[in-house]
Amino acid sequence: NAGVMQNPRHLVRRRGQEARLRCSPMKGHSHVYWYRQLPEEGLKFMVYLQKENIIDESGMPKERFSAEFPKEGPSILRIQQVVRGDSAAYFCASSPMEGNTEAFFGQGTRLTVV
Amino acid sequence: RKEVEQDPGPFNVPEGATVAFNCTYSNSASQSFFWYRQDCRKEPKLLMSVYSSGNEDGRFTAQLNRASQYISLLIRDSKLSDSATYLCVVSYQSGGSYIPTFGRGTSLIVHP
C-alpha cells in the first residue's frame, strides 16, 4: 500500500508564474488536507477536501490559491501569480475518515519562488 | 481557528535522560489528540495517539488531561535518534468537520 504521494518534490517558479502541486492520497483514503509550513514555523492548515468537494477552506488565502480533488486523479493545489512569500513546504495529508483519526503525510513539495 | 500551544524549546538533554513536553489547547470540545514527530525538512509522522486513559509505547508515554486541556509526552531513556521536533495535534470541529490542528512543535536535541 503506497503512502501519500506528492509531486513534484521540489518546484522552482519565477514570480508571476503558476505553481501546481499534486497529491495522491493513500489507497482507500477519501479525505485530503493541505498544509503550508514556512521556514522555522509550524504547519498551517489551508484546506480540507473530499472527493469533488471542498469541505473547509478557511486557511486558504482569498486570492491566487485554489484547490480541487476531482473524482479521478490527484488533489491539486494551485497557486497563481506566485510571489516570494509563497516559498514554503506544502504538505498533503490523507485519512480514511474525518480528522478524528490520524492523518498520513506525503513528503511535501518545496516551492521556491525566485 | 483555535490554538494549540507548545513550548518551542529547544530542549537539550543528554542521552539517557527523561524529558517531558506539554501542549495546551483552547477548545474544550476537541475530539482527538496526537503526537507527531518531524525530522528536519521531512514530513510529520505519527508518533502516537493520545487517549484519556493515557497510553504507552515503549519509551514513550502520552497523557491527556481534559479538565486542564493539556496533553503531555514523556520520553524515557532518550536516544540520539530521538532528536527531532515533536508536534502536538488536536482535532477541532469546525463547521461540522474535524480539522487536525498543529502546534508549532517542540524541538528536542539529545546529545552524547
PDB file of C-alpha atoms in Angstrom:
ATOM      1  CA  ASN A   1       0.000   0.000   0.000  1.00  0.00           C
ATOM      2  CA  ALA A   2       1.780   3.087  -1.220  1.00  0.00           C
ATOM      3  CA  GLY A   3       1.789   6.057   1.084  1.00  0.00           C
ATOM      4  CA  VAL A   4       0.660   9.555   0.280  1.00  0.00           C
ATOM      5  CA  MET A   5       2.426  10.654  -2.881  1.00  0.00           C
ATOM      6  CA  GLN A   6       3.222  14.254  -3.602  1.00  0.00           C
ATOM      7  CA  ASN A   7       4.871  15.664  -6.672  1.00  0.00           C
ATOM      8  CA  PRO A   8       6.962  17.359  -7.553  1.00  0.00           C
ATOM      9  CA  ARG A   9       9.228  17.173  -4.521  1.00  0.00           C
ATOM     10  CA  HIS A  10      10.879  20.439  -5.451  1.00  0.00           C
ATOM     11  CA  LEU A  11       9.448  23.191  -7.606  1.00  0.00           C
ATOM     12  CA  VAL A  12      11.088  26.429  -8.654  1.00  0.00           C
ATOM     13  CA  ARG A  13       8.960  29.171 -10.127  1.00  0.00           C
ATOM     14  CA  ARG A  14       9.644  32.746 -11.132  1.00  0.00           C
ATOM     15  CA  ARG A  15       7.488  35.478  -9.678  1.00  0.00           C
ATOM     16  CA  GLY A  16       4.210  35.701 -11.567  1.00  0.00           C
ATOM     17  CA  GLN A  17       4.190  32.090 -12.743  1.00  0.00           C
ATOM     18  CA  GLU A  18       1.740  29.403 -11.673  1.00  0.00           C
ATOM     19  CA  ALA A  19       2.549  26.521  -9.368  1.00  0.00           C
ATOM     20  CA  ARG A  20       0.645  23.233  -9.395  1.00  0.00           C
ATOM     21  CA  LEU A  21       1.178  20.807  -6.552  1.00  0.00           C
ATOM     22  CA  ARG A  22      -0.226  17.291  -6.723  1.00  0.00           C
ATOM     23  CA  CYS A  23      -1.225  14.875  -4.003  1.00  0.00           C
ATOM     24  CA  SER A  24      -2.376  11.292  -4.360  1.00  0.00           C
ATOM     25  CA  PRO A  25      -3.832  10.032  -1.074  1.00  0.00           C
ATOM     26  CA  MET A  26      -3.291   6.580   0.322  1.00  0.00           C
ATOM     27  CA  LYS A  27      -5.460   3.889  -1.190  1.00  0.00           C
ATOM     28  CA  GLY A  28      -8.852   3.894   0.451  1.00  0.00           C
ATOM     29  CA  HIS A  29      -8.488   7.425   1.818  1.00  0.00           C
ATOM     30  CA  SER A  30     -11.029   9.968   0.640  1.00  0.00           C
ATOM     31  CA  HIS A  31     -10.108  12.857   2.940  1.00  0.00           C
ATOM     32  CA  VAL A  32      -7.278  15.188   1.966  1.00  0.00           C
ATOM     33  CA  TYR A  33      -5.766  18.084   3.902  1.00  0.00           C
ATOM     34  CA  TRP A  34      -3.256  20.616   2.649  1.00  0.00           C
ATOM     35  CA  TYR A  35      -0.854  22.417   4.996  1.00  0.00           C
ATOM     36  CA  ARG A  36       1.816  25.030   4.461  1.00  0.00           C
ATOM     37  CA  GLN A  37       4.997  25.243   6.505  1.00  0.00           C
ATOM     38  CA  LEU A  38       7.160  28.317   6.334  1.00  0.00           C
ATOM     39  CA  PRO A  39      10.806  28.040   7.438  1.00  0.00           C
ATOM     40  CA  GLU A  40      11.079  27.721  11.221  1.00  0.00           C
ATOM     41  CA  GLU A  41       7.279  27.754  11.507  1.00  0.00           C
ATOM     42  CA  GLY A  42       4.598  25.214  12.306  1.00  0.00           C
ATOM     43  CA  LEU A  43       2.174  23.603   9.890  1.00  0.00           C
ATOM     44  CA  LYS A  44      -0.716  25.878   8.988  1.00  0.00           C
ATOM     45  CA  PHE A  45      -3.957  24.348   7.793  1.00  0.00           C
ATOM     46  CA  MET A  46      -5.050  25.506   4.356  1.00  0.00           C
ATOM     47  CA  VAL A  47      -7.884  23.380   3.018  1.00  0.00           C
ATOM     48  CA  TYR A  48      -9.773  20.138   3.606  1.00  0.00           C
ATOM     49  CA  LEU A  49     -11.281  18.276   0.685  1.00  0.00           C
ATOM     50  CA  GLN A  50     -13.235  15.142  -0.002  1.00  0.00           C
ATOM     51  CA  LYS A  51     -13.792  13.747  -3.463  1.00  0.00           C
ATOM     52  CA  GLU A  52     -15.216  16.544  -5.643  1.00  0.00           C
ATOM     53  CA  ASN A  53     -15.937  18.738  -2.621  1.00  0.00           C
ATOM     54  CA  ILE A  54     -14.151  21.463  -0.709  1.00  0.00           C
ATOM     55  CA  ILE A  55     -15.205  20.937   2.893  1.00  0.00           C
ATOM     56  CA  ASP A  56     -13.250  23.673   4.664  1.00  0.00           C
ATOM     57  CA  GLU A  57     -11.013  26.263   3.020  1.00  0.00           C
ATOM     58  CA  SER A  58     -10.783  28.642   5.946  1.00  0.00           C
ATOM     59  CA  GLY A  59      -6.981  28.540   5.886  1.00  0.00           C
ATOM     60  CA  MET A  60      -6.603  29.386   2.214  1.00  0.00           C
ATOM     61  CA  PRO A  61      -5.587  32.899   1.173  1.00  0.00           C
ATOM     62  CA  LYS A  62      -8.537  34.552  -0.549  1.00  0.00           C
ATOM     63  CA  GLU A  63      -6.650  35.287  -3.736  1.00  0.00           C
ATOM     64  CA  ARG A  64      -4.387  33.283  -6.048  1.00  0.00           C
ATOM     65  CA  PHE A  65      -4.847  29.976  -4.197  1.00  0.00           C
ATOM     66  CA  SER A  66      -7.265  27.223  -5.164  1.00  0.00           C
ATOM     67  CA  ALA A  67      -7.613  23.512  -4.540  1.00  0.00           C
ATOM     68  CA  GLU A  68      -9.526  20.636  -6.029  1.00  0.00           C
ATOM     69  CA  PHE A  69      -9.923  16.916  -5.538  1.00  0.00           C
ATOM     70  CA  PRO A  70     -11.597  15.506  -8.650  1.00  0.00           C
ATOM     71  CA  LYS A  71     -13.424  12.224  -8.861  1.00  0.00           C
ATOM     72  CA  GLU A  72     -10.492  10.769 -10.748  1.00  0.00           C
ATOM     73  CA  GLY A  73      -6.892  11.735 -10.204  1.00  0.00           C
ATOM     74  CA  PRO A  74      -4.905  13.511  -7.516  1.00  0.00           C
ATOM     75  CA  SER A  75      -5.774  16.520  -5.448  1.00  0.00           C
ATOM     76  CA  ILE A  76      -4.281  19.707  -6.856  1.00  0.00           C
ATOM     77  CA  LEU A  77      -3.206  22.830  -5.002  1.00  0.00           C
ATOM     78  CA  ARG A  78      -2.819  25.671  -7.452  1.00  0.00           C
ATOM     79  CA  ILE A  79      -1.073  28.944  -6.786  1.00  0.00           C
ATOM     80  CA  GLN A  80      -1.406  31.606  -9.431  1.00  0.00           C
ATOM     81  CA  GLN A  81       0.977  34.535  -9.912  1.00  0.00           C
ATOM     82  CA  VAL A  82       3.377  33.291  -7.258  1.00  0.00           C
ATOM     83  CA  VAL A  83       5.268  35.751  -5.070  1.00  0.00           C
ATOM     84  CA  ARG A  84       8.398  35.278  -2.962  1.00  0.00           C
ATOM     85  CA  GLY A  85       6.280  34.892   0.172  1.00  0.00           C
ATOM     86  CA  ASP A  86       4.728  31.727  -1.272  1.00  0.00           C
ATOM     87  CA  SER A  87       8.073  29.944  -0.869  1.00  0.00           C
ATOM     88  CA  ALA A  88       7.415  27.187   1.636  1.00  0.00           C
ATOM     89  CA  ALA A  89       6.952  23.462   2.084  1.00  0.00           C
ATOM     90  CA  TYR A  90       3.451  22.321   1.182  1.00  0.00           C
ATOM     91  CA  PHE A  91       2.337  19.083   2.788  1.00  0.00           C
ATOM     92  CA  CYS A  92      -0.639  16.983   1.906  1.00  0.00           C
ATOM     93  CA  ALA A  93      -2.173  14.503   4.344  1.00  0.00           C
ATOM     94  CA  SER A  94      -4.877  11.920   3.881  1.00  0.00           C
ATOM     95  CA  SER A  95      -7.091   9.950   6.223  1.00  0.00           C
ATOM     96  CA  PRO A  96      -9.783   7.324   5.814  1.00  0.00           C
ATOM     97  CA  MET A  97     -12.168   9.298   7.973  1.00  0.00           C
ATOM     98  CA  GLU A  98     -12.588  12.862   9.150  1.00  0.00           C
ATOM     99  CA  GLY A  99      -9.937  14.473  11.314  1.00  0.00           C
ATOM    100  CA  ASN A 100     -10.730  12.494  14.435  1.00  0.00           C
ATOM    101  CA  THR A 101      -8.364   9.843  13.208  1.00  0.00           C
ATOM    102  CA  GLU A 102      -4.691  10.063  12.392  1.00  0.00           C
ATOM    103  CA  ALA A 103      -3.625  11.632   9.111  1.00  0.00           C
ATOM    104  CA  PHE A 104      -0.755  10.357   6.995  1.00  0.00           C
ATOM    105  CA  PHE A 105       1.527  12.825   5.294  1.00  0.00           C
ATOM    106  CA  GLY A 106       3.258  12.949   1.959  1.00  0.00           C
ATOM    107  CA  GLN A 107       6.864  14.014   1.696  1.00  0.00           C
ATOM    108  CA  GLY A 108       5.861  17.507   0.737  1.00  0.00           C
ATOM    109  CA  THR A 109       6.579  19.851  -2.136  1.00  0.00           C
ATOM    110  CA  ARG A 110       9.180  22.529  -1.521  1.00  0.00           C
ATOM    111  CA  LEU A 111       8.251  25.559  -3.549  1.00  0.00           C
ATOM    112  CA  THR A 112      10.886  28.184  -4.190  1.00  0.00           C
ATOM    113  CA  VAL A 113       9.906  31.419  -5.877  1.00  0.00           C
ATOM    114  CA  VAL A 114      12.790  33.300  -7.445  1.00  0.00           C
TER     115      VAL A 114
ATOM    116  CA  ARG B   1      -9.138  28.677  14.231  1.00  0.00           C
ATOM    117  CA  LYS B   2      -8.499  27.517  17.780  1.00  0.00           C
ATOM    118  CA  GLU B   3      -4.975  27.456  19.117  1.00  0.00           C
ATOM    119  CA  VAL B   4      -2.627  24.674  20.087  1.00  0.00           C
ATOM    120  CA  GLU B   5       0.278  25.943  22.164  1.00  0.00           C
ATOM    121  CA  GLN B   6       3.653  24.329  22.712  1.00  0.00           C
ATOM    122  CA  ASP B   7       6.935  25.457  24.219  1.00  0.00           C
ATOM    123  CA  PRO B   8       9.230  25.649  21.175  1.00  0.00           C
ATOM    124  CA  GLY B   9      12.324  24.721  23.198  1.00  0.00           C
ATOM    125  CA  PRO B  10      14.866  23.587  22.263  1.00  0.00           C
ATOM    126  CA  PHE B  11      15.151  21.004  24.966  1.00  0.00           C
ATOM    127  CA  ASN B  12      18.804  19.999  25.096  1.00  0.00           C
ATOM    128  CA  VAL B  13      19.291  16.764  27.053  1.00  0.00           C
ATOM    129  CA  PRO B  14      21.978  14.092  27.401  1.00  0.00           C
ATOM    130  CA  GLU B  15      21.460  10.536  26.252  1.00  0.00           C
ATOM    131  CA  GLY B  16      19.554   8.509  28.784  1.00  0.00           C
ATOM    132  CA  ALA B  17      17.655  11.474  30.194  1.00  0.00           C
ATOM    133  CA  THR B  18      13.918  11.637  30.684  1.00  0.00           C
ATOM    134  CA  VAL B  19      12.210  14.593  29.058  1.00  0.00           C
ATOM    135  CA  ALA B  20       8.613  15.763  29.082  1.00  0.00           C
ATOM    136  CA  PHE B  21       6.713  18.060  26.732  1.00  0.00           C
ATOM    137  CA  ASN B  22       3.381  19.705  27.352  1.00  0.00           C
ATOM    138  CA  CYS B  23       0.820  21.105  24.963  1.00  0.00           C
ATOM    139  CA  THR B  24      -2.277  23.133  25.758  1.00  0.00           C
ATOM    140  CA  TYR B  25      -5.354  23.572  23.632  1.00  0.00           C
ATOM    141  CA  SER B  26      -8.114  26.110  23.818  1.00  0.00           C
ATOM    142  CA  ASN B  27     -11.219  24.289  22.608  1.00  0.00           C
ATOM    143  CA  SER B  28     -12.767  22.076  25.249  1.00  0.00           C
ATOM    144  CA  ALA B  29     -14.844  20.328  22.583  1.00  0.00           C
ATOM    145  CA  SER B  30     -11.745  18.900  20.888  1.00  0.00           C
ATOM    146  CA  GLN B  31     -12.174  15.276  19.980  1.00  0.00           C
ATOM    147  CA  SER B  32      -8.869  13.692  19.080  1.00  0.00           C
ATOM    148  CA  PHE B  33      -5.267  14.184  20.088  1.00  0.00           C
ATOM    149  CA  PHE B  34      -1.987  13.034  18.631  1.00  0.00           C
ATOM    150  CA  TRP B  35       1.753  13.486  18.864  1.00  0.00           C
ATOM    151  CA  TYR B  36       3.679  13.619  15.608  1.00  0.00           C
ATOM    152  CA  ARG B  37       7.399  13.731  15.052  1.00  0.00           C
ATOM    153  CA  GLN B  38       9.047  15.807  12.352  1.00  0.00           C
ATOM    154  CA  ASP B  39      12.675  15.478  11.380  1.00  0.00           C
ATOM    155  CA  CYS B  40      14.427  18.368   9.693  1.00  0.00           C
ATOM    156  CA  ARG B  41      12.963  19.032   6.228  1.00  0.00           C
ATOM    157  CA  LYS B  42      10.877  15.859   6.352  1.00  0.00           C
ATOM    158  CA  GLU B  43       7.169  15.183   6.625  1.00  0.00           C
ATOM    159  CA  PRO B  44       5.457  14.775  10.010  1.00  0.00           C
ATOM    160  CA  LYS B  45       4.994  11.172  11.082  1.00  0.00           C
ATOM    161  CA  LEU B  46       2.546   9.900  13.638  1.00  0.00           C
ATOM    162  CA  LEU B  47       4.240   9.029  16.916  1.00  0.00           C
ATOM    163  CA  MET B  48       1.190   8.078  18.928  1.00  0.00           C
ATOM    164  CA  SER B  49      -2.436   8.840  19.555  1.00  0.00           C
ATOM    165  CA  VAL B  50      -3.403  10.209  22.961  1.00  0.00           C
ATOM    166  CA  TYR B  51      -6.296   8.757  24.910  1.00  0.00           C
ATOM    167  CA  SER B  52      -7.986   9.893  28.092  1.00  0.00           C
ATOM    168  CA  SER B  53      -6.736   6.776  29.831  1.00  0.00           C
ATOM    169  CA  GLY B  54      -3.184   7.533  28.730  1.00  0.00           C
ATOM    170  CA  ASN B  55      -1.113   5.268  26.553  1.00  0.00           C
ATOM    171  CA  GLU B  56       2.410   3.963  26.446  1.00  0.00           C
ATOM    172  CA  ASP B  57       4.547   2.741  23.582  1.00  0.00           C
ATOM    173  CA  GLY B  58       7.985   1.587  24.670  1.00  0.00           C
ATOM    174  CA  ARG B  59       9.887   4.597  25.976  1.00  0.00           C
ATOM    175  CA  PHE B  60       7.065   6.993  25.091  1.00  0.00           C
ATOM    176  CA  THR B  61       4.077   7.806  27.293  1.00  0.00           C
ATOM    177  CA  ALA B  62       1.284  10.190  26.367  1.00  0.00           C
ATOM    178  CA  GLN B  63      -1.309  11.612  28.728  1.00  0.00           C
ATOM    179  CA  LEU B  64      -4.438  13.682  28.193  1.00  0.00           C
ATOM    180  CA  ASN B  65      -5.951  15.940  30.845  1.00  0.00           C
ATOM    181  CA  ARG B  66      -9.289  17.138  29.527  1.00  0.00           C
ATOM    182  CA  ALA B  67     -10.137  19.175  32.608  1.00  0.00           C
ATOM    183  CA  SER B  68      -6.997  21.276  32.269  1.00  0.00           C
ATOM    184  CA  GLN B  69      -6.900  20.978  28.476  1.00  0.00           C
ATOM    185  CA  TYR B  70      -3.359  19.799  28.122  1.00  0.00           C
ATOM    186  CA  ILE B  71      -1.540  16.865  26.604  1.00  0.00           C
ATOM    187  CA  SER B  72       1.844  15.572  27.613  1.00  0.00           C
ATOM    188  CA  LEU B  73       4.528  13.403  26.087  1.00  0.00           C
ATOM    189  CA  LEU B  74       7.175  11.713  28.211  1.00  0.00           C
ATOM    190  CA  ILE B  75      10.289  10.209  26.661  1.00  0.00           C
ATOM    191  CA  ARG B  76      12.386   7.961  28.848  1.00  0.00           C
ATOM    192  CA  ASP B  77      15.980   6.890  28.260  1.00  0.00           C
ATOM    193  CA  SER B  78      16.485   9.394  25.432  1.00  0.00           C
ATOM    194  CA  LYS B  79      18.414   8.263  22.377  1.00  0.00           C
ATOM    195  CA  LEU B  80      20.367  10.375  19.919  1.00  0.00           C
ATOM    196  CA  SER B  81      17.818   9.350  17.308  1.00  0.00           C
ATOM    197  CA  ASP B  82      15.034  10.986  19.329  1.00  0.00           C
ATOM    198  CA  SER B  83      16.368  14.393  18.240  1.00  0.00           C
ATOM    199  CA  ALA B  84      13.516  15.931  16.263  1.00  0.00           C
ATOM    200  CA  THR B  85      10.607  18.341  16.549  1.00  0.00           C
ATOM    201  CA  TYR B  86       7.568  16.967  18.345  1.00  0.00           C
ATOM    202  CA  LEU B  87       4.229  18.268  17.135  1.00  0.00           C
ATOM    203  CA  CYS B  88       1.076  18.292  19.222  1.00  0.00           C
ATOM    204  CA  VAL B  89      -2.070  17.825  17.128  1.00  0.00           C
ATOM    205  CA  VAL B  90      -5.651  18.455  18.187  1.00  0.00           C
ATOM    206  CA  SER B  91      -8.706  17.861  16.035  1.00  0.00           C
ATOM    207  CA  TYR B  92     -11.293  20.608  16.321  1.00  0.00           C
ATOM    208  CA  GLN B  93     -14.726  20.557  14.910  1.00  0.00           C
ATOM    209  CA  SER B  94     -15.105  23.431  12.515  1.00  0.00           C
ATOM    210  CA  GLY B  95     -18.319  23.912  10.594  1.00  0.00           C
ATOM    211  CA  GLY B  96     -19.233  20.266  11.035  1.00  0.00           C
ATOM    212  CA  SER B  97     -15.822  18.900  10.043  1.00  0.00           C
ATOM    213  CA  TYR B  98     -12.841  17.853  12.113  1.00  0.00           C
ATOM    214  CA  ILE B  99      -9.607  19.567  11.215  1.00  0.00           C
ATOM    215  CA  PRO B 100      -6.251  18.363  12.587  1.00  0.00           C
ATOM    216  CA  THR B 101      -4.621  21.494  14.005  1.00  0.00           C
ATOM    217  CA  PHE B 102      -0.916  21.565  14.738  1.00  0.00           C
ATOM    218  CA  GLY B 103       1.109  23.275  17.393  1.00  0.00           C
ATOM    219  CA  ARG B 104       4.362  24.886  16.316  1.00  0.00           C
ATOM    220  CA  GLY B 105       6.329  21.999  17.754  1.00  0.00           C
ATOM    221  CA  THR B 106       8.882  21.442  20.477  1.00  0.00           C
ATOM    222  CA  SER B 107      12.468  20.895  19.416  1.00  0.00           C
ATOM    223  CA  LEU B 108      14.421  18.145  21.178  1.00  0.00           C
ATOM    224  CA  ILE B 109      18.176  17.775  20.912  1.00  0.00           C
ATOM    225  CA  VAL B 110      19.715  14.703  22.515  1.00  0.00           C
ATOM    226  CA  HIS B 111      23.491  14.921  22.842  1.00  0.00           C
ATOM    227  CA  PRO B 112      26.080  12.277  23.726  1.00  0.00           C
TER     228      PRO B 112
END
